[in-house]
XYZ file of C-alpha atoms in Angstrom:
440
model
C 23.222 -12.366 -12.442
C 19.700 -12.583 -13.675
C 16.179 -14.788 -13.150
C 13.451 -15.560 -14.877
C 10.023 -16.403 -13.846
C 7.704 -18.746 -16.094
C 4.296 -19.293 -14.656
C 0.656 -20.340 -16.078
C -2.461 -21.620 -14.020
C -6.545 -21.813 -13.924
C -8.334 -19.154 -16.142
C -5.594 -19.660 -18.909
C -3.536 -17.235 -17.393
C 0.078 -17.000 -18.176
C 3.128 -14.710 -17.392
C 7.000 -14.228 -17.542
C 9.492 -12.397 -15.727
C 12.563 -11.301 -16.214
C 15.967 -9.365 -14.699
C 19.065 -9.270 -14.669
C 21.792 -7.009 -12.837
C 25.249 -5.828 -13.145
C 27.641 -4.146 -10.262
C 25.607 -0.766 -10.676
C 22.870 -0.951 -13.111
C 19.892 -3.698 -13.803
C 16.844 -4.261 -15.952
C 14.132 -6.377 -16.129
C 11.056 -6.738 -17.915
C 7.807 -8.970 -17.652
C 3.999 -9.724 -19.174
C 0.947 -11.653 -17.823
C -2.329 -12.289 -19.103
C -5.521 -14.496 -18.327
C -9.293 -14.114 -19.153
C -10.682 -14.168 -15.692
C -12.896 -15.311 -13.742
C -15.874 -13.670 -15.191
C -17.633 -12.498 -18.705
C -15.412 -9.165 -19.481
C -12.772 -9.754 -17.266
C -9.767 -10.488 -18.866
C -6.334 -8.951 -18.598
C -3.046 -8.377 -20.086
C -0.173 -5.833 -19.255
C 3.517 -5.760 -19.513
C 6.181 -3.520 -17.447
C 9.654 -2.742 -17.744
C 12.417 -0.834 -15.360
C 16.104 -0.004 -15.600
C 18.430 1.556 -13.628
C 22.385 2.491 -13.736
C 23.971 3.465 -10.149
C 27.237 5.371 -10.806
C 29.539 7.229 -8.306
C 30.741 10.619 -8.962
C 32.936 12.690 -7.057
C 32.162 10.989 -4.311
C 28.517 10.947 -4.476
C 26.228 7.712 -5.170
C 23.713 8.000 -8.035
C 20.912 6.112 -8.874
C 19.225 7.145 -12.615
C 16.608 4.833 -13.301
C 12.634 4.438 -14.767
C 9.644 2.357 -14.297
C 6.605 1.818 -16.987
C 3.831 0.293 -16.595
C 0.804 -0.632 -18.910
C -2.252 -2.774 -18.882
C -5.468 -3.208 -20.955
C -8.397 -5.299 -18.949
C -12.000 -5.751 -18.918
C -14.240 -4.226 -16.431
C -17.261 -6.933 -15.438
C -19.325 -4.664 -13.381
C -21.070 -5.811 -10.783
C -23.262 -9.044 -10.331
C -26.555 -6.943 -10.041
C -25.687 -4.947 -13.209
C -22.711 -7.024 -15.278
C -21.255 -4.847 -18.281
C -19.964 -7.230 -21.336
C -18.653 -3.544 -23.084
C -16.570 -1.774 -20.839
C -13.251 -1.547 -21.084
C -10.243 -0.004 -19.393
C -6.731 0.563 -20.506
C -4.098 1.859 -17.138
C -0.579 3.086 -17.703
C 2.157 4.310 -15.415
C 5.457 5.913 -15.979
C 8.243 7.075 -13.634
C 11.429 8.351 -13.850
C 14.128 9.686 -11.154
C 17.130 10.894 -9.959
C 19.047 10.142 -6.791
C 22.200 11.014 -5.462
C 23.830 10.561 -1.781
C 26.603 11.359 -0.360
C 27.646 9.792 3.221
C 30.687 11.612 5.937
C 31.749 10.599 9.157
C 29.070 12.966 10.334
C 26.216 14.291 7.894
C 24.803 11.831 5.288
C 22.745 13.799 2.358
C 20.234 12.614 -0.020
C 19.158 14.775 -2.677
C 16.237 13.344 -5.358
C 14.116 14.302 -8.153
C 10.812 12.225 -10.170
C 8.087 12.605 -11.888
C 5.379 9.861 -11.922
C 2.807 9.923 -14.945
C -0.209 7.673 -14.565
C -2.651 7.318 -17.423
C -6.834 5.594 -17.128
C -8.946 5.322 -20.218
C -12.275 3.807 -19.645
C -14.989 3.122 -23.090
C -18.005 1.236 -23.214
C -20.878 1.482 -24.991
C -22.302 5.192 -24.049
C -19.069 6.427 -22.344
C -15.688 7.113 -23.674
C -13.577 9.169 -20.618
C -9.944 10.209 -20.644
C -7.609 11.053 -17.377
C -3.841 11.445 -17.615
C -2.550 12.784 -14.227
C 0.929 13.338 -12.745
C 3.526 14.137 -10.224
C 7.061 16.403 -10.144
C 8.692 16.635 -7.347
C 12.291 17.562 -5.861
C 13.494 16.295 -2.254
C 16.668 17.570 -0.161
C 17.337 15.191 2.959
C 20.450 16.113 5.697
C 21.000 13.735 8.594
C 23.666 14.619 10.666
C 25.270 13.618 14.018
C 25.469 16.381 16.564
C 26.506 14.490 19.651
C 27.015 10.836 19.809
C 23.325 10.789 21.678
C 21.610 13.100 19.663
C 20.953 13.144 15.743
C 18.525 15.617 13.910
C 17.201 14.630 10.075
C 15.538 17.113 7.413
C 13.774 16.827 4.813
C 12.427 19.779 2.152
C 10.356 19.002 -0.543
C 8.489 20.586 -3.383
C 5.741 18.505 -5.406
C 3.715 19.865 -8.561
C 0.095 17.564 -9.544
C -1.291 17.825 -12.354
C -4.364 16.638 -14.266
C -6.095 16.759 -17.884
C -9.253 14.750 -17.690
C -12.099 14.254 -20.332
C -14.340 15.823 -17.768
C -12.498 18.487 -16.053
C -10.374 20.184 -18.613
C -6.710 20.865 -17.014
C -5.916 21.295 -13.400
C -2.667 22.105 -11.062
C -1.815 22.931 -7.612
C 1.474 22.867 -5.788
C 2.602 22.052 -2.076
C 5.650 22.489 0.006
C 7.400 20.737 2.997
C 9.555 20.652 5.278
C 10.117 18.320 8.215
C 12.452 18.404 11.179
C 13.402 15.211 13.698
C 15.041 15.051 16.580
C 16.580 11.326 17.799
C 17.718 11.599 21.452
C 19.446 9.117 23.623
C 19.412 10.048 27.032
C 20.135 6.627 27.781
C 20.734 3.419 26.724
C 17.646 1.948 27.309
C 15.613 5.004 26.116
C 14.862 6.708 22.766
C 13.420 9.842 22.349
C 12.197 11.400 18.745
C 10.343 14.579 18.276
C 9.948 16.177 15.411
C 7.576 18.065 12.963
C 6.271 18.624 9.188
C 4.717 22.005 7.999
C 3.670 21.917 4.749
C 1.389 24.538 2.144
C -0.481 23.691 -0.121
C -1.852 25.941 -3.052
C -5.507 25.172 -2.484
C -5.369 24.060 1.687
C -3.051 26.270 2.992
C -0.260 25.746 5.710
C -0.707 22.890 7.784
C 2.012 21.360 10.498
C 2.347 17.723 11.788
C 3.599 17.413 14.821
C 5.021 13.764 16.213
C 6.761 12.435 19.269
C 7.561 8.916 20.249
C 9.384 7.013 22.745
C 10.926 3.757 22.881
C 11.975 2.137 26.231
C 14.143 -0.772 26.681
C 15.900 -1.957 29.864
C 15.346 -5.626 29.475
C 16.662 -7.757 26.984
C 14.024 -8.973 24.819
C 11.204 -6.450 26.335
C 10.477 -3.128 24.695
C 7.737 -0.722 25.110
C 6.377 2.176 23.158
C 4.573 5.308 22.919
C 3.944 7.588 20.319
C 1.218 10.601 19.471
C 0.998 12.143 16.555
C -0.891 14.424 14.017
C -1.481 14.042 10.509
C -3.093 16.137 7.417
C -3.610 14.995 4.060
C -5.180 16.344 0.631
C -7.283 15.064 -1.526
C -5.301 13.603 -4.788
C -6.188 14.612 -8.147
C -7.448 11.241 -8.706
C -9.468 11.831 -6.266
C -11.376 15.046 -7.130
C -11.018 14.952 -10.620
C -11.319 11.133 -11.669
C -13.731 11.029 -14.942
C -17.082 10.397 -14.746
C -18.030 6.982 -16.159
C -21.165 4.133 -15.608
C -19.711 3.453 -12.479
C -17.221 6.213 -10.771
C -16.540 9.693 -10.479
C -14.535 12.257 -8.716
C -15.522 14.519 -6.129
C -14.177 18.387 -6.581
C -15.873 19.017 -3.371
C -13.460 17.019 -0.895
C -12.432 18.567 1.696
C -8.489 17.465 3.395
C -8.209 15.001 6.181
C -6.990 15.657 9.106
C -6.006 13.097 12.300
C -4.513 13.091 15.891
C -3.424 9.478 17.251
C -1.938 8.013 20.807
C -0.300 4.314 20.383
C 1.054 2.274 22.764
C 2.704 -0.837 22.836
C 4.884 -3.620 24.396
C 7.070 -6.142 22.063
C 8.429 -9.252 24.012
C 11.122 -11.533 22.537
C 11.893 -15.008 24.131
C 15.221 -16.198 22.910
C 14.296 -17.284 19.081
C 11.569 -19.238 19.201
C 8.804 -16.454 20.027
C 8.169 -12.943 19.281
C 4.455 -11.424 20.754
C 3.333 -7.909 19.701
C 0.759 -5.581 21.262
C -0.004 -2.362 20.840
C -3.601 -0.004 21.231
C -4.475 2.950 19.342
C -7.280 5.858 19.389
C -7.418 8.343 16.390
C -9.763 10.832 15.641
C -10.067 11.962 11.849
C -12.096 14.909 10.342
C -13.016 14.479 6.858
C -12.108 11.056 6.555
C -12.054 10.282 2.922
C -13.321 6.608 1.221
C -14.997 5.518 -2.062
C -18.344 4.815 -1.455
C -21.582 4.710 -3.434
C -23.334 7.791 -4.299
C -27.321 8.212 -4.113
C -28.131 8.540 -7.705
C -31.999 9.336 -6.715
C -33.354 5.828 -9.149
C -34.178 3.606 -5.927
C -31.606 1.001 -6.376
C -28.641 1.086 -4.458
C -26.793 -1.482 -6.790
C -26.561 1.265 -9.973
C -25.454 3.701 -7.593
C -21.799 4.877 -8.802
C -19.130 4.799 -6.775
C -17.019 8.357 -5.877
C -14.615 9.542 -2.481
C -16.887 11.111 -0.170
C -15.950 12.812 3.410
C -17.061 11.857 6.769
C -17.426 14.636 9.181
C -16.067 12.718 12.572
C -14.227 9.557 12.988
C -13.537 7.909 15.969
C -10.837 4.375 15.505
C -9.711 2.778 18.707
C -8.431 -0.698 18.038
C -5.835 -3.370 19.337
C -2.763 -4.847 17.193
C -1.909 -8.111 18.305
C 0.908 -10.446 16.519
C 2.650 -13.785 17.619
C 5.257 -15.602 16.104
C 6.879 -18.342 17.149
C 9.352 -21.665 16.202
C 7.215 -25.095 17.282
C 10.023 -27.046 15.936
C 13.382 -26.816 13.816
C 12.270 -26.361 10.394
C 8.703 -24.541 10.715
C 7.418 -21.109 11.693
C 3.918 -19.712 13.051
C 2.779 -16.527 12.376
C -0.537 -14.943 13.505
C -1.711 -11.359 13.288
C -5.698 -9.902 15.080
C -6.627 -6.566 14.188
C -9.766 -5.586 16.475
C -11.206 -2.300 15.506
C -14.251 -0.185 16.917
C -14.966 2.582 14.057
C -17.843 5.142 14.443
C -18.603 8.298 12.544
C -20.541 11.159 13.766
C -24.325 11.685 12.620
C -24.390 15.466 11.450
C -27.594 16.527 12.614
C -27.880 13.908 15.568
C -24.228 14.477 17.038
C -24.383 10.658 18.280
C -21.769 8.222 16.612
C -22.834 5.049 14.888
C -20.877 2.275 13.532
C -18.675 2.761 10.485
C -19.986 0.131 8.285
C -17.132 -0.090 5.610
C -14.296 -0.920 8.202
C -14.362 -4.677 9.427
C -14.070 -5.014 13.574
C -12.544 -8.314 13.463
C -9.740 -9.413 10.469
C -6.549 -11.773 11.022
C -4.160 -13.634 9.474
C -2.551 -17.135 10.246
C 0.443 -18.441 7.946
C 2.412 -21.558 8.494
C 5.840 -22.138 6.777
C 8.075 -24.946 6.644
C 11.510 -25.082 4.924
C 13.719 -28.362 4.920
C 16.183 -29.084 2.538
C 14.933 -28.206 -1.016
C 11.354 -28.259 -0.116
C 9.723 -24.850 1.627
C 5.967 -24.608 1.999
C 3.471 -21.902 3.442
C -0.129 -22.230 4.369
C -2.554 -19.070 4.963
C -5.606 -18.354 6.430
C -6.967 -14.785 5.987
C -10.003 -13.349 7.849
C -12.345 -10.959 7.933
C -15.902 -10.372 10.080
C -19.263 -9.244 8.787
C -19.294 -5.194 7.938
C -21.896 -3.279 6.449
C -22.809 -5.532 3.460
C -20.519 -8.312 3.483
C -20.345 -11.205 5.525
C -17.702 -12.846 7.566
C -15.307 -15.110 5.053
C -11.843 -17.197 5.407
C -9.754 -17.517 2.643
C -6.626 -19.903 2.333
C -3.707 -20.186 0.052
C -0.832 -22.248 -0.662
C 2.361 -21.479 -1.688
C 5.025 -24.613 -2.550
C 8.320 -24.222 -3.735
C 10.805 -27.278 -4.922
C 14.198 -26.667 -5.838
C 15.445 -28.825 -8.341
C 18.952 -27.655 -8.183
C 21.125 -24.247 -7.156
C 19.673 -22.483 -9.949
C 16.411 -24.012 -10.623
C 13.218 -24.463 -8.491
C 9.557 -25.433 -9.248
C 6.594 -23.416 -7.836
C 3.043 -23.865 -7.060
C 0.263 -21.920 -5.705
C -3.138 -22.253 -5.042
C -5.125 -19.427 -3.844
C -8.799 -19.737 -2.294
C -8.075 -23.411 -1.631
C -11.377 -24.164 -0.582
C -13.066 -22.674 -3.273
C -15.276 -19.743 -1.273
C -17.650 -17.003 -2.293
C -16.205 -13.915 -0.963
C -16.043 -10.553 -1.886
C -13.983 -7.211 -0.714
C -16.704 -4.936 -1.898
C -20.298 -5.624 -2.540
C -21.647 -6.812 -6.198
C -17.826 -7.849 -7.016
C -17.283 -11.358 -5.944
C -13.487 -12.136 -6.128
C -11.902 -15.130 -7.766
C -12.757 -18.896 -6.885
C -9.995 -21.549 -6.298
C -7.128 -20.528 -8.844
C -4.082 -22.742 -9.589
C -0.831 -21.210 -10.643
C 2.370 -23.415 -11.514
C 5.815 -21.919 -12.083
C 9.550 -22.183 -13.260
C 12.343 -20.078 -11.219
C 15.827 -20.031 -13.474
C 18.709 -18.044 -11.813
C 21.294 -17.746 -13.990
């Protein structure tokens, strides 16, 4: 069967979508555009995937692609709007899958390669940056005793860029991970395991990871986990071309974490489900996008590149709760509560990370009778660094006129607020979107 999506809303925006899928292979395609919500900031892209999932001597396959393409305007920010520059984005993706499942090993075997292309132009800048990803992945589960499993996975990855800037650039990593699931009894899960991977520029690196879940209560769970973690800096990040407002950084140096978790899940028939859990990670050279001194005074032109922190220290809390007041609605509520500092160089003494909000949370409300369903959303986030506290809500309505036919509206920012995620880039005002679902 297939759908298709017809929608249109506030800033003359308009898009379609549409699939459709046999017993083992699909398609689908779709296009939007709008002008936005400021001078220079339209948008219009299109995307298309397909797939075919045969079986062959008794393995599953999966051949499919993804591409991806957009052409938009880039505003700038409030302090220093551009009505010039210009950005075209493209992604393409194909891969290969096959598995193959016994009473007693189950093996996945895959290869892709993911192409993503960024032009940027205005009027004193014209930069160029096609990078990409190969990679080939062997994964064995198998069942050694009924209470103990082990799963691995090997993997090779080649990344690759050609930039305007740069010139051409490559590097290559291997993998391979190991986990162990043990059940020494019902009510408790063990898994240990570890990833060692090189890297042609970083060198060997391993991961190590343990976690335990204990449940002797219906309903009542509790968990613990610690666990290390190393990552590289992407191409994207290193090498991204140097334009009016970004660049990359060829100076990054990898990240690299250790984290203890802990947490208790409690269940109360169906009608409420509360989630806690506390973490404290450590990261050195945490990597973000910040802006870069540019030495004129004015911290509004400064552009914008990934930059490492020497020491980071996250502890936070995780708190969700949902729960059924009545037949035909739902409550959900998430808290996030974070305290992150990073470590003054030549001081030693930690201060507060100013790009990571303390406080942010979430509150939805759904309700589903009948052909009507409905969900209200409240999203939150405290004061950090530049940025002040906000609360945004959206709406989301759906009517269905028949078994194959519904009516949709949304409204996001229903009240119409200033807000921004980063500063100098305020984010869309109330926006109205109206839609037609067709299953057919």
């Amino acid at each position: 069967g297939g759908n298709v999506r017809l929608g249109g809303g506030t800033h003359d925006s308009n898009d379609l979508h549409l699939t459709y899928g046999w017993k083992s292979a699909g398609l689908g395609l779709g296009t939007a555009n709008n002008d936005g919500h400021r001078i220079n900031s339209d948008y219009k892209g299109d995307w298309q995937f397909g797939y075919v999932r045969p079986e062959l001597f008794g393995w599953q396959l999966d051949l499919g692609f993804y591409h991806y393409w957009d052409e938009k305007g880039l505003p700038g920010t409030i302090a220093y709007p551009s009505d010039m520059a210009r950005g075209k984005d493209a992604q393409r993706v194909i891969y290969a899958t096959a598995k193959r499942n016994t009473e007693l090993l189950e093996t996945v075997l895959r290869l892709y390669r993911v192409g993503v292309q960024s032009d940027f132009e205005d009027e004193l800048t014209i930069a160029e940056h096609d990078a990409y990803r190969t990679g080939a992945e062997a994964q064995v589960s198998w069942r050694i005793k009924p209470e103990l499993s082990m799963l691995t996975v090997g993997k090779w990855e080649e990344t690759g860029v050609d930039s305007t800037n740069i010139g051409e650039k490559e590097g290559t990593s291997r993998s391979f991970a190991a986990q162990l699931a043990w059940t020494p009894l019902d009510s408790l899960h063990v898994y240990a395991g570890d990833l060692l991977s090189r890297h042609s520029v970083y060198g060997t690196n391993h991961s190590p990871r343990l976690s335990v879940v204990y449940q002797k209560k219906q309903g009542l769970m509790f968990k613990g986990m610690y666990s290390e973690a190393f990552r590289a800096p992407t191409f994207n990040e290193l090498y991204w071309p140097t334009d009016s407002w970004s660049r990359g950084n060829p100076e990054l140096q990898p990240e690299k974490g250790k984290t203890f978790e802990a947490g208790i899940e409690y269940q109360y028939l169906e009608r409420w489900l509360l989630k806690v859990s506390a973490y404290q990670t450590r990261v050195t050279n945490l990597i973000e996008w910040l802006p870069e001194d540019d030495g004129d005074s004015d911290p509004w032109n400064d552009p914008w590149s990934p930059q490492n922190h020497g020491k980071v220290r996250l502890n936070g809390v995780d708190l969700s709760l949902s729960l059924r007041p009545a037949q035909h609605w739902k409550v959900a509520s998430q808290l996030h509560l974070l305290d992150a500092k990073v470590q003054d160089e030549f001081s030693g003494g930690y201060s507060i990370l100013e790009t990571k909000t303390p406080v942010s949370g979430a509150v939805g409300v759904f309700y589903g009778k009948n052909r009507f369903k409905g969900a209200w959303f409240v999203r939150y986030f405290h004061e950090h660094g530049d940025l002040p506290s906000f609360a945004v809500s959206d709406v989301n309505l759906r009517y269905a006129v028949n078994e194959s036919a519904s009516v949709l509206l949304g409204v996001e920012n229903l009240f119409d607020r200033d807000y921004s995620f980063n500063p100098g880039y305020p984010m869309p005002g109330l926006t109205l979107r109206v839609g037609f679902d067709l299953l057919f």
